[in-house]
Amino acid sequence: MPPTLGGLVRTPSLGLRPLTGDEGLERTVGWVAVSELTDPTPYLAGGELLLTTGVRWADSRPDLREYVRRLARRDIAGLGFGVGVALERTPEKLREAAAEFGVVLLEVARRTPFIAIGKEVSRVLAKEEYEGLSRAFTAQRDLTRAALTGAEAVVDRLARDLGARVLLMAADGSPRHTAPAGAALRPQDLAGELERLKTAGPRASVAVTAGGDRVWAQPLATGRRVRGFLAVGTGGPLGPEQRTLVNAAVSLLSLELERDAHGDIARMGEGVLAALLAGALDPAHPGAERLVAVLPPTPVVVAAADGVQGAHPPHGVLVADHEGRTVLLASADTPAAALADLLDGPVGISEPADYTGLAVALAQAERAREAARSRGGGPVRAAELPGGLLGLADTPAGARMAEELLAPLLAERSGAELLASLRAYLAASGRWDAAADALGVHRHTLRYRMRRIRDLLPVDLDDPDVRAELWMALRLHGGRA
């Protein structure tokens, strides 16, 4: 709830006492202004609670009736008079004038600083703004979820959240969907405004009066080409939260209509992607140019996963089934988190590639997918994985071999200490002092642990091949060295 005069009066710490205008206590307070001017109206916007002590009135009291009349014409929320500063009581003529012009007059006790009233109004305003943003965020989230079902679901949700009549129209102005069902909102209500909106730009809007309601209409377009129109009919003006919600619906519907328009091209693109993945189409062949043109422009990334979430990927993203898993193709600048939201299960993403390198990109995505599965976290890009020999070993088979090699150490109660000691020893190239310092233990302690390791691992730690194999195993087991 926004701050009101009644709410301030009901705040015990402020000690405000209404003298006139009890019927106006539910009036909203937009801000608190403090002024000792005999005519503060040039500095007021309307809706303020004006506070004064009358410090200039002690010697030469102004015409208080004219003073209050000007404040009433400025449409202030109320007038607060601070007693005990210049005057011990609120002037009777001020009370009479406030009653005459319907201005709520509050008496402010001497113990109440004006700043305390301002802080309380600011606190309530901030709380109201936060609650408004929270409501808007929740409503936008519900709209976005509705968009997964289709444009009609977005219209239905918008009408329900606004308590309004909503009409979705095609590009030629013909009705596509109305909510609530049977609502009397027709394209004819907008007369010739739709033609003007077609050339006015995607952010243009019009407002007309139809059937006693105010109707707002906006074009639905992702570029210069209008795909349709959205009209909203309400009994009054749209507030900030409502306008935010309408703008969100316009964006979602514009994308949805654009996706419908490109549906056939998208289906063709998915077929071309499937042919490329299966090796049935050579992207370098001159005859393939027009087919490859329906795919996203290079560079692209390939993502591999178990499945896809939602029935329709967004425009510019293609999905195909390939050898029992889902493969997604998107522009290289698509954020990894956005790709993960579209896919189900562990997600691996290749490095940027062109279409001649699609097979390599698919292999990278598969390897990254296995890494994502083993980590149990978010999506993994191939660029994040180690390259070279370590990259080749960083596979499920390599991880199993590492576990088997280190199993005698892992089975010990002090396995963590033994692994850390072996890692430090190998990292220091067998130098006892350097390895002991890195571990923070005495070198005799390290020597004891290494003897234990030699007993558990019947290998020659002085053999370079053995050291290299153990080093790789430690890297694969712990992810670091």
Short mmCIF file of C-alpha atoms in Angstrom, two decimals:
data_model
loop_
_atom_site.label_atom_id
_atom_site.label_comp_id
_atom_site.label_asym_id
_atom_site.label_seq_id
_atom_site.Cartn_x
_atom_site.Cartn_y
_atom_site.Cartn_z
CA MET A 1 0.00 0.00 0.00
CA PRO A 2 1.27 3.51 -0.78
CA PRO A 3 1.68 5.98 2.11
CA THR A 4 -1.49 7.79 3.15
CA LEU A 5 -2.28 10.56 5.60
CA GLY A 6 -4.27 8.08 7.68
CA GLY A 7 -1.33 5.70 7.76
CA LEU A 8 0.92 8.47 9.07
CA VAL A 9 -1.65 9.42 11.71
CA ARG A 10 -1.82 5.77 12.79
CA THR A 11 1.97 5.64 13.24
CA PRO A 12 2.35 6.18 17.02
CA SER A 13 5.96 7.39 16.90
CA LEU A 14 4.98 10.41 14.74
CA GLY A 15 2.34 11.77 17.12
CA LEU A 16 0.24 13.43 14.40
CA ARG A 17 -3.24 14.73 15.29
CA PRO A 18 -5.82 15.47 12.57
CA LEU A 19 -7.60 18.79 13.08
CA THR A 20 -9.72 18.87 9.89
CA GLY A 21 -10.60 16.71 6.92
CA ASP A 22 -11.06 13.29 8.55
CA GLU A 23 -12.73 12.13 5.32
CA GLY A 24 -9.49 12.79 3.41
CA LEU A 25 -7.13 10.78 5.59
CA GLU A 26 -6.93 7.97 3.03
CA ARG A 27 -5.39 10.36 0.55
CA THR A 28 -2.06 9.16 -0.87
CA VAL A 29 1.10 11.10 0.05
CA GLY A 30 3.49 11.43 -2.88
CA TRP A 31 6.25 13.19 -0.93
CA VAL A 32 6.94 15.40 2.10
CA ALA A 33 7.84 19.06 1.58
CA VAL A 34 8.97 21.53 4.25
CA SER A 35 8.54 25.24 3.60
CA GLU A 36 8.15 28.41 5.63
CA LEU A 37 7.33 30.53 2.58
CA THR A 38 4.09 32.47 2.62
CA ASP A 39 3.46 31.06 -0.88
CA PRO A 40 5.23 27.71 -1.43
CA THR A 41 3.00 26.65 -4.34
CA PRO A 42 5.58 27.44 -7.09
CA TYR A 43 7.77 24.72 -5.56
CA LEU A 44 5.05 22.07 -5.21
CA ALA A 45 3.95 19.51 -7.80
CA GLY A 46 0.78 18.34 -6.04
CA GLY A 47 0.26 15.35 -3.80
CA GLU A 48 2.75 16.47 -1.13
CA LEU A 49 2.28 16.66 2.61
CA LEU A 50 3.45 20.22 3.29
CA LEU A 51 5.01 20.84 6.72
CA THR A 52 5.47 24.28 8.28
CA THR A 53 6.07 25.79 11.73
CA GLY A 54 4.73 29.25 10.86
CA VAL A 55 8.05 30.77 11.96
CA ARG A 56 7.42 33.76 9.69
CA TRP A 57 3.93 34.26 11.06
CA ALA A 58 4.88 35.34 14.57
CA ASP A 59 5.49 39.00 13.65
CA SER A 60 3.44 39.35 10.48
CA ARG A 61 0.81 36.71 9.96
CA PRO A 62 -0.23 36.28 6.30
CA ASP A 63 -3.76 35.90 5.03
CA LEU A 64 -4.17 32.28 6.11
CA ARG A 65 -7.35 31.83 4.10
CA GLU A 66 -5.52 32.83 0.91
CA TYR A 67 -2.55 30.68 1.96
CA VAL A 68 -4.72 27.55 2.27
CA ARG A 69 -6.72 28.40 -0.87
CA ARG A 70 -3.52 28.38 -2.95
CA LEU A 71 -2.47 25.06 -1.41
CA ALA A 72 -5.87 23.53 -2.20
CA ARG A 73 -5.61 24.65 -5.80
CA ARG A 74 -2.17 23.02 -6.01
CA ASP A 75 -3.89 19.81 -4.82
CA ILE A 76 -1.57 19.02 -1.94
CA ALA A 77 -2.21 15.82 0.03
CA GLY A 78 -2.34 17.65 3.36
CA LEU A 79 -0.88 20.37 5.57
CA GLY A 80 1.06 19.67 8.76
CA PHE A 81 1.60 22.44 11.32
CA GLY A 82 4.41 22.03 13.85
CA VAL A 83 3.46 23.52 17.22
CA GLY A 84 5.84 24.61 19.95
CA VAL A 85 8.38 26.26 17.65
CA ALA A 86 7.00 29.65 16.65
CA LEU A 87 3.45 29.21 17.92
CA GLU A 88 2.22 27.08 20.81
CA ARG A 89 -1.07 26.26 19.13
CA THR A 90 -2.30 25.80 15.60
CA PRO A 91 -3.90 29.11 14.53
CA GLU A 92 -7.68 28.95 14.59
CA LYS A 93 -7.90 30.80 11.26
CA LEU A 94 -5.70 28.11 9.70
CA ARG A 95 -8.11 25.45 10.94
CA GLU A 96 -11.10 27.37 9.60
CA ALA A 97 -9.48 27.84 6.17
CA ALA A 98 -8.49 24.17 5.97
CA ALA A 99 -12.04 23.11 6.77
CA GLU A 100 -13.44 25.57 4.20
CA PHE A 101 -11.24 24.34 1.33
CA GLY A 102 -11.26 20.65 2.25
CA VAL A 103 -7.56 20.46 3.12
CA VAL A 104 -6.53 17.87 5.71
CA LEU A 105 -4.74 19.71 8.53
CA LEU A 106 -2.48 17.74 10.87
CA GLU A 107 -0.95 19.06 14.06
CA VAL A 108 2.68 17.96 14.52
CA ALA A 109 3.84 17.69 18.12
CA ARG A 110 6.98 19.56 19.21
CA ARG A 111 8.75 16.27 19.91
CA THR A 112 8.33 15.09 16.30
CA PRO A 113 11.05 16.27 13.90
CA PHE A 114 9.85 16.91 10.38
CA ILE A 115 12.55 14.61 9.05
CA ALA A 116 10.97 11.69 10.89
CA ILE A 117 7.79 12.18 8.86
CA GLY A 118 9.81 12.37 5.66
CA LYS A 119 11.67 9.17 6.52
CA GLU A 120 8.44 7.31 7.21
CA VAL A 121 6.97 8.36 3.87
CA SER A 122 10.21 7.38 2.11
CA ARG A 123 10.19 4.00 3.83
CA VAL A 124 6.62 3.23 2.78
CA LEU A 125 7.29 4.45 -0.77
CA ALA A 126 10.36 2.20 -1.03
CA LYS A 127 8.36 -0.75 0.32
CA GLU A 128 5.59 -0.07 -2.17
CA GLU A 129 8.08 0.16 -5.06
CA TYR A 130 9.72 -3.12 -4.02
CA GLU A 131 6.39 -4.88 -3.76
CA GLY A 132 5.43 -3.47 -7.16
CA LEU A 133 8.64 -4.74 -8.71
CA SER A 134 8.09 -8.14 -7.11
CA ARG A 135 4.55 -8.31 -8.49
CA ALA A 136 5.78 -7.23 -11.92
CA PHE A 137 8.58 -9.80 -11.85
CA THR A 138 6.19 -12.60 -10.88
CA ALA A 139 3.70 -11.56 -13.56
CA GLN A 140 6.43 -11.39 -16.23
CA ARG A 141 7.69 -14.82 -15.18
CA ASP A 142 4.17 -16.23 -15.53
CA LEU A 143 3.87 -14.60 -18.96
CA THR A 144 7.17 -16.15 -20.04
CA ARG A 145 6.00 -19.57 -18.88
CA ALA A 146 2.75 -19.07 -20.78
CA ALA A 147 4.78 -18.31 -23.92
CA LEU A 148 6.03 -21.91 -23.87
CA THR A 149 2.45 -22.94 -24.71
CA GLY A 150 1.87 -20.37 -27.44
CA ALA A 151 0.65 -16.86 -28.24
CA GLU A 152 -2.92 -17.56 -27.12
CA ALA A 153 -1.71 -18.53 -23.65
CA VAL A 154 0.17 -15.22 -23.37
CA VAL A 155 -2.99 -13.30 -24.27
CA ASP A 156 -5.06 -15.27 -21.75
CA ARG A 157 -2.51 -14.69 -18.99
CA LEU A 158 -2.21 -10.96 -19.75
CA ALA A 159 -5.98 -10.50 -19.65
CA ARG A 160 -6.17 -12.32 -16.31
CA ASP A 161 -3.31 -10.35 -14.71
CA LEU A 162 -4.58 -6.96 -15.93
CA GLY A 163 -8.26 -7.67 -15.45
CA ALA A 164 -8.65 -6.29 -18.96
CA ARG A 165 -9.86 -7.25 -22.42
CA VAL A 166 -7.03 -8.28 -24.73
CA LEU A 167 -7.15 -8.84 -28.48
CA LEU A 168 -4.40 -10.41 -30.59
CA MET A 169 -4.60 -9.53 -34.28
CA ALA A 170 -2.80 -10.74 -37.39
CA ALA A 171 -0.78 -8.40 -39.58
CA ASP A 172 -3.86 -7.61 -41.70
CA GLY A 173 -5.86 -6.64 -38.59
CA SER A 174 -8.01 -9.76 -38.49
CA PRO A 175 -8.62 -11.16 -34.98
CA ARG A 176 -6.57 -14.21 -33.92
CA HIS A 177 -7.48 -14.58 -30.25
CA THR A 178 -9.52 -12.65 -27.67
CA ALA A 179 -9.43 -12.92 -23.89
CA PRO A 180 -11.50 -13.33 -21.89
CA ALA A 181 -13.59 -15.39 -24.29
CA GLY A 182 -16.39 -13.36 -25.82
CA ALA A 183 -14.95 -9.99 -24.76
CA ALA A 184 -16.36 -7.24 -26.98
CA LEU A 185 -13.09 -5.85 -28.28
CA ARG A 186 -12.98 -5.66 -32.06
CA PRO A 187 -10.45 -4.51 -34.66
CA GLN A 188 -13.08 -2.01 -35.87
CA ASP A 189 -12.69 -0.19 -32.56
CA LEU A 190 -9.24 0.91 -33.69
CA ALA A 191 -10.54 2.28 -37.00
CA GLY A 192 -7.61 3.28 -39.23
CA GLU A 193 -5.00 3.41 -36.47
CA LEU A 194 -3.56 0.00 -37.37
CA GLU A 195 -2.41 1.20 -40.78
CA ARG A 196 -0.59 4.08 -39.13
CA LEU A 197 1.06 1.70 -36.66
CA LYS A 198 2.45 -0.42 -39.51
CA THR A 199 4.75 2.39 -40.57
CA ALA A 200 5.29 4.12 -37.21
CA GLY A 201 7.95 1.72 -35.91
CA PRO A 202 7.93 -1.21 -33.46
CA ARG A 203 7.78 1.00 -30.34
CA ALA A 204 4.78 3.06 -31.49
CA SER A 205 1.38 2.83 -29.83
CA VAL A 206 -2.06 4.40 -30.08
CA ALA A 207 -4.86 4.93 -27.58
CA VAL A 208 -8.53 5.29 -28.51
CA THR A 209 -11.84 5.28 -26.65
CA ALA A 210 -14.19 2.45 -27.56
CA GLY A 211 -17.36 1.42 -25.75
CA GLY A 212 -16.49 3.59 -22.76
CA ASP A 213 -13.12 1.88 -22.35
CA ARG A 214 -9.64 3.10 -23.13
CA VAL A 215 -7.97 0.84 -25.70
CA TRP A 216 -4.20 0.74 -26.25
CA ALA A 217 -2.75 -0.92 -29.34
CA GLN A 218 0.85 -1.72 -30.28
CA PRO A 219 2.45 -3.45 -33.26
CA LEU A 220 4.14 -6.83 -32.83
CA ALA A 221 7.45 -6.91 -34.68
CA THR A 222 11.05 -7.98 -34.11
CA GLY A 223 12.32 -5.75 -36.93
CA ARG A 224 10.58 -3.37 -39.30
CA ARG A 225 8.10 -5.97 -40.51
CA VAL A 226 4.89 -6.05 -38.47
CA ARG A 227 3.63 -9.58 -37.75
CA GLY A 228 0.49 -8.55 -35.84
CA PHE A 229 -1.03 -6.21 -33.26
CA LEU A 230 -1.94 -6.34 -29.58
CA ALA A 231 -4.86 -4.32 -28.20
CA VAL A 232 -5.65 -3.91 -24.47
CA GLY A 233 -8.92 -2.42 -23.26
CA THR A 234 -9.23 -1.17 -19.66
CA GLY A 235 -11.61 0.91 -17.62
CA GLY A 236 -8.90 3.45 -16.78
CA PRO A 237 -5.29 4.39 -17.40
CA LEU A 238 -2.54 1.80 -17.17
CA GLY A 239 -0.25 2.10 -14.15
CA PRO A 240 3.54 1.58 -14.28
CA GLU A 241 3.28 -2.12 -13.35
CA GLN A 242 0.58 -2.70 -15.96
CA ARG A 243 2.58 -0.92 -18.68
CA THR A 244 5.62 -3.06 -17.81
CA LEU A 245 3.49 -6.18 -18.13
CA VAL A 246 2.04 -5.09 -21.48
CA ASN A 247 5.54 -4.34 -22.81
CA ALA A 248 6.69 -7.80 -21.73
CA ALA A 249 3.72 -9.37 -23.51
CA VAL A 250 4.47 -7.37 -26.66
CA SER A 251 8.04 -8.67 -26.69
CA LEU A 252 6.98 -12.28 -26.11
CA LEU A 253 4.22 -12.15 -28.71
CA SER A 254 6.52 -10.49 -31.26
CA LEU A 255 9.00 -13.34 -30.88
CA GLU A 256 6.23 -15.93 -31.01
CA LEU A 257 4.74 -14.53 -34.23
CA GLU A 258 8.20 -14.22 -35.77
CA ARG A 259 8.85 -17.85 -34.88
CA ASP A 260 5.54 -18.89 -36.49
CA ALA A 261 6.48 -16.98 -39.64
CA HIS A 262 9.78 -18.77 -39.80
CA GLY A 263 8.41 -22.16 -38.79
CA ASP A 264 8.78 -23.71 -42.24
CA ILE A 265 12.34 -22.39 -42.57
CA ALA A 266 13.19 -23.72 -39.11
CA ARG A 267 11.87 -27.18 -39.98
CA MET A 268 13.95 -27.14 -43.16
CA GLY A 269 16.97 -26.05 -41.13
CA GLU A 270 16.51 -28.95 -38.73
CA GLY A 271 16.42 -31.33 -41.68
CA VAL A 272 19.61 -29.83 -43.11
CA LEU A 273 21.29 -30.11 -39.69
CA ALA A 274 20.30 -33.77 -39.43
CA ALA A 275 21.72 -34.42 -42.91
CA LEU A 276 24.99 -32.69 -42.02
CA LEU A 277 25.36 -34.67 -38.81
CA ALA A 278 24.68 -37.94 -40.61
CA GLY A 279 27.22 -37.12 -43.32
CA ALA A 280 24.53 -37.15 -46.02
CA LEU A 281 25.27 -33.56 -47.06
CA ASP A 282 28.63 -32.03 -47.95
CA PRO A 283 28.53 -28.37 -46.85
CA ALA A 284 31.47 -27.54 -49.15
CA HIS A 285 29.63 -28.76 -52.26
CA PRO A 286 28.52 -25.84 -54.50
CA GLY A 287 25.02 -27.28 -54.69
CA ALA A 288 24.64 -27.15 -50.89
CA GLU A 289 24.96 -23.35 -50.60
CA ARG A 290 21.23 -22.65 -50.60
CA LEU A 291 20.53 -25.42 -48.11
CA VAL A 292 23.25 -24.30 -45.68
CA ALA A 293 21.91 -20.74 -45.96
CA VAL A 294 18.88 -21.70 -43.83
CA LEU A 295 21.22 -22.48 -40.91
CA PRO A 296 22.50 -19.88 -38.41
CA PRO A 297 25.44 -17.86 -39.79
CA THR A 298 28.88 -19.08 -38.78
CA PRO A 299 30.65 -19.29 -36.44
CA VAL A 300 28.30 -21.65 -34.63
CA VAL A 301 28.51 -23.96 -31.63
CA VAL A 302 27.16 -27.47 -31.25
CA ALA A 303 25.61 -28.54 -27.95
CA ALA A 304 24.92 -32.16 -26.99
CA ALA A 305 22.44 -33.27 -24.33
CA ASP A 306 19.92 -35.97 -23.41
CA GLY A 307 16.90 -34.05 -24.64
CA VAL A 308 15.30 -30.65 -25.14
CA GLN A 309 12.97 -28.69 -22.83
CA GLY A 310 9.87 -27.15 -24.43
CA ALA A 311 8.29 -27.87 -27.77
CA HIS A 312 9.78 -25.00 -29.76
CA PRO A 313 13.37 -23.69 -29.57
CA PRO A 314 13.70 -19.93 -30.18
CA HIS A 315 14.35 -18.46 -33.61
CA GLY A 316 17.92 -19.01 -34.77
CA VAL A 317 18.37 -22.22 -32.75
CA LEU A 318 18.03 -25.64 -34.40
CA VAL A 319 17.60 -29.00 -32.69
CA ALA A 320 17.99 -32.47 -34.18
CA ASP A 321 18.10 -36.04 -32.89
CA HIS A 322 21.34 -37.81 -33.74
CA GLU A 323 22.31 -41.33 -32.69
CA GLY A 324 20.22 -41.37 -29.54
CA ARG A 325 21.00 -37.90 -28.19
CA THR A 326 19.85 -34.34 -28.81
CA VAL A 327 22.12 -32.02 -30.78
CA LEU A 328 21.55 -28.27 -30.78
CA LEU A 329 23.03 -25.72 -33.20
CA ALA A 330 23.21 -22.02 -32.29
CA SER A 331 25.20 -18.88 -32.91
CA ALA A 332 28.61 -18.89 -31.21
CA ASP A 333 27.73 -15.82 -29.12
CA THR A 334 24.77 -17.57 -27.43
CA PRO A 335 25.42 -17.72 -23.65
CA ALA A 336 26.04 -21.19 -22.25
CA ALA A 337 23.30 -20.65 -19.63
CA ALA A 338 20.74 -19.93 -22.37
CA LEU A 339 21.64 -23.17 -24.15
CA ALA A 340 21.42 -25.11 -20.88
CA ASP A 341 17.90 -23.73 -20.29
CA LEU A 342 16.80 -25.23 -23.62
CA LEU A 343 18.34 -28.66 -23.06
CA ASP A 344 17.73 -31.49 -20.62
CA GLY A 345 20.45 -33.35 -18.73
CA PRO A 346 24.21 -32.72 -18.82
CA VAL A 347 25.11 -30.23 -21.55
CA GLY A 348 28.38 -30.10 -23.50
CA ILE A 349 29.18 -27.21 -25.85
CA SER A 350 31.75 -27.22 -28.62
CA GLU A 351 34.19 -24.52 -29.59
CA PRO A 352 33.08 -22.13 -32.40
CA ALA A 353 33.21 -23.76 -35.84
CA ASP A 354 32.03 -23.45 -39.42
CA TYR A 355 29.94 -26.07 -41.17
CA THR A 356 32.91 -27.89 -42.67
CA GLY A 357 34.11 -28.52 -39.11
CA LEU A 358 30.76 -29.71 -37.77
CA ALA A 359 31.94 -33.28 -37.15
CA VAL A 360 34.84 -32.05 -34.99
CA ALA A 361 32.50 -29.69 -33.13
CA LEU A 362 30.11 -32.57 -32.43
CA ALA A 363 32.98 -34.66 -31.00
CA GLN A 364 34.00 -31.72 -28.78
CA ALA A 365 30.42 -31.32 -27.55
CA GLU A 366 30.22 -35.03 -26.72
CA ARG A 367 33.44 -34.89 -24.71
CA ALA A 368 32.26 -31.77 -22.86
CA ARG A 369 28.91 -33.48 -22.20
CA GLU A 370 30.68 -36.41 -20.50
CA ALA A 371 32.66 -33.93 -18.40
CA ALA A 372 29.41 -32.19 -17.41
CA ARG A 373 27.89 -35.53 -16.44
CA SER A 374 30.86 -36.44 -14.23
CA ARG A 375 30.95 -33.02 -12.58
CA GLY A 376 27.22 -32.98 -11.90
CA GLY A 377 27.09 -29.20 -12.41
CA GLY A 378 26.13 -26.78 -15.16
CA PRO A 379 27.01 -26.80 -18.86
CA VAL A 380 30.63 -27.38 -19.85
CA ARG A 381 32.31 -25.77 -22.87
CA ALA A 382 34.97 -27.74 -24.73
CA ALA A 383 37.32 -24.78 -24.35
CA GLU A 384 37.26 -25.31 -20.56
CA LEU A 385 38.64 -28.84 -20.83
CA PRO A 386 42.36 -29.61 -20.83
CA GLY A 387 43.93 -30.22 -24.23
CA GLY A 388 46.83 -32.35 -25.41
CA LEU A 389 47.43 -35.80 -23.90
CA LEU A 390 45.61 -34.83 -20.72
CA GLY A 391 42.60 -33.92 -22.80
CA LEU A 392 42.66 -37.32 -24.48
CA ALA A 393 42.86 -39.01 -21.09
CA ASP A 394 40.07 -36.88 -19.62
CA THR A 395 37.34 -39.32 -20.61
CA PRO A 396 35.27 -41.81 -18.61
CA ALA A 397 37.73 -44.55 -19.57
CA GLY A 398 40.69 -42.41 -18.48
CA ALA A 399 39.00 -41.56 -15.19
CA ARG A 400 38.41 -45.27 -14.46
CA MET A 401 42.07 -46.08 -15.16
CA ALA A 402 43.16 -43.29 -12.80
CA GLU A 403 40.89 -44.58 -10.04
CA GLU A 404 42.23 -48.11 -10.48
CA LEU A 405 45.87 -46.93 -10.34
CA LEU A 406 45.31 -44.87 -7.18
CA ALA A 407 42.91 -47.37 -5.54
CA PRO A 408 45.49 -48.69 -2.98
CA LEU A 409 46.00 -45.15 -1.68
CA LEU A 410 42.32 -44.26 -1.75
CA ALA A 411 41.50 -47.33 0.34
CA GLU A 412 43.67 -46.09 3.23
CA ARG A 413 42.17 -44.04 6.08
CA SER A 414 44.92 -41.50 5.47
CA GLY A 415 44.31 -41.63 1.72
CA ALA A 416 43.87 -37.86 1.37
CA GLU A 417 47.26 -37.21 3.04
CA LEU A 418 48.96 -39.81 0.87
CA LEU A 419 47.52 -38.35 -2.33
CA ALA A 420 48.55 -34.82 -1.30
CA SER A 421 52.05 -36.02 -0.43
CA LEU A 422 52.45 -37.85 -3.75
CA ARG A 423 51.21 -34.81 -5.65
CA ALA A 424 53.62 -32.46 -3.86
CA TYR A 425 56.53 -34.90 -4.29
CA LEU A 426 55.94 -35.21 -8.05
CA ALA A 427 55.35 -31.47 -8.46
CA ALA A 428 58.71 -30.78 -6.77
CA SER A 429 60.45 -33.34 -9.06
CA GLY A 430 61.40 -35.46 -6.03
CA ARG A 431 63.01 -32.63 -4.02
CA TRP A 432 62.20 -33.48 -0.39
CA ASP A 433 62.62 -29.99 1.13
CA ALA A 434 60.54 -28.24 -1.54
CA ALA A 435 57.77 -30.83 -1.32
CA ALA A 436 57.72 -30.73 2.49
CA ASP A 437 57.52 -26.92 2.47
CA ALA A 438 54.64 -27.04 0.01
CA LEU A 439 52.77 -29.41 2.32
CA GLY A 440 53.75 -27.58 5.50
CA VAL A 441 55.17 -30.73 7.13
CA HIS A 442 58.63 -31.86 8.27
CA ARG A 443 60.66 -33.63 5.58
CA HIS A 444 60.89 -36.73 7.82
CA THR A 445 57.09 -36.87 7.85
CA LEU A 446 57.08 -36.69 4.07
CA ARG A 447 59.73 -39.45 3.84
CA TYR A 448 57.58 -41.70 6.03
CA ARG A 449 54.51 -41.10 3.85
CA MET A 450 56.47 -41.76 0.65
CA ARG A 451 57.75 -45.05 2.03
CA ARG A 452 54.14 -45.95 2.73
CA ILE A 453 53.19 -45.00 -0.82
CA ARG A 454 55.99 -47.15 -2.26
CA ASP A 455 54.72 -50.10 -0.22
CA LEU A 456 51.12 -49.61 -1.40
CA LEU A 457 52.08 -48.91 -5.03
CA PRO A 458 54.67 -51.52 -6.05
CA VAL A 459 56.19 -49.23 -8.68
CA ASP A 460 59.50 -47.47 -9.14
CA LEU A 461 58.92 -43.77 -8.38
CA ASP A 462 62.28 -42.96 -9.95
CA ASP A 463 61.04 -44.21 -13.33
CA PRO A 464 60.00 -41.20 -15.51
CA ASP A 465 57.22 -43.22 -17.14
CA VAL A 466 55.81 -44.17 -13.74
CA ARG A 467 55.97 -40.57 -12.54
CA ALA A 468 54.18 -39.34 -15.67
CA GLU A 469 51.45 -41.96 -15.31
CA LEU A 470 50.89 -41.13 -11.65
CA TRP A 471 50.87 -37.40 -12.40
CA MET A 472 48.16 -37.88 -15.06
CA ALA A 473 46.16 -40.06 -12.67
CA LEU A 474 46.33 -37.38 -9.95
CA ARG A 475 45.23 -34.72 -12.42
CA LEU A 476 42.26 -36.78 -13.56
CA HIS A 477 41.30 -37.75 -9.99
CA GLY A 478 41.62 -34.36 -8.32
CA GLY A 479 41.20 -31.96 -11.27
CA ARG A 480 44.34 -30.05 -10.24
CA ALA A 481 48.08 -30.43 -9.58
#
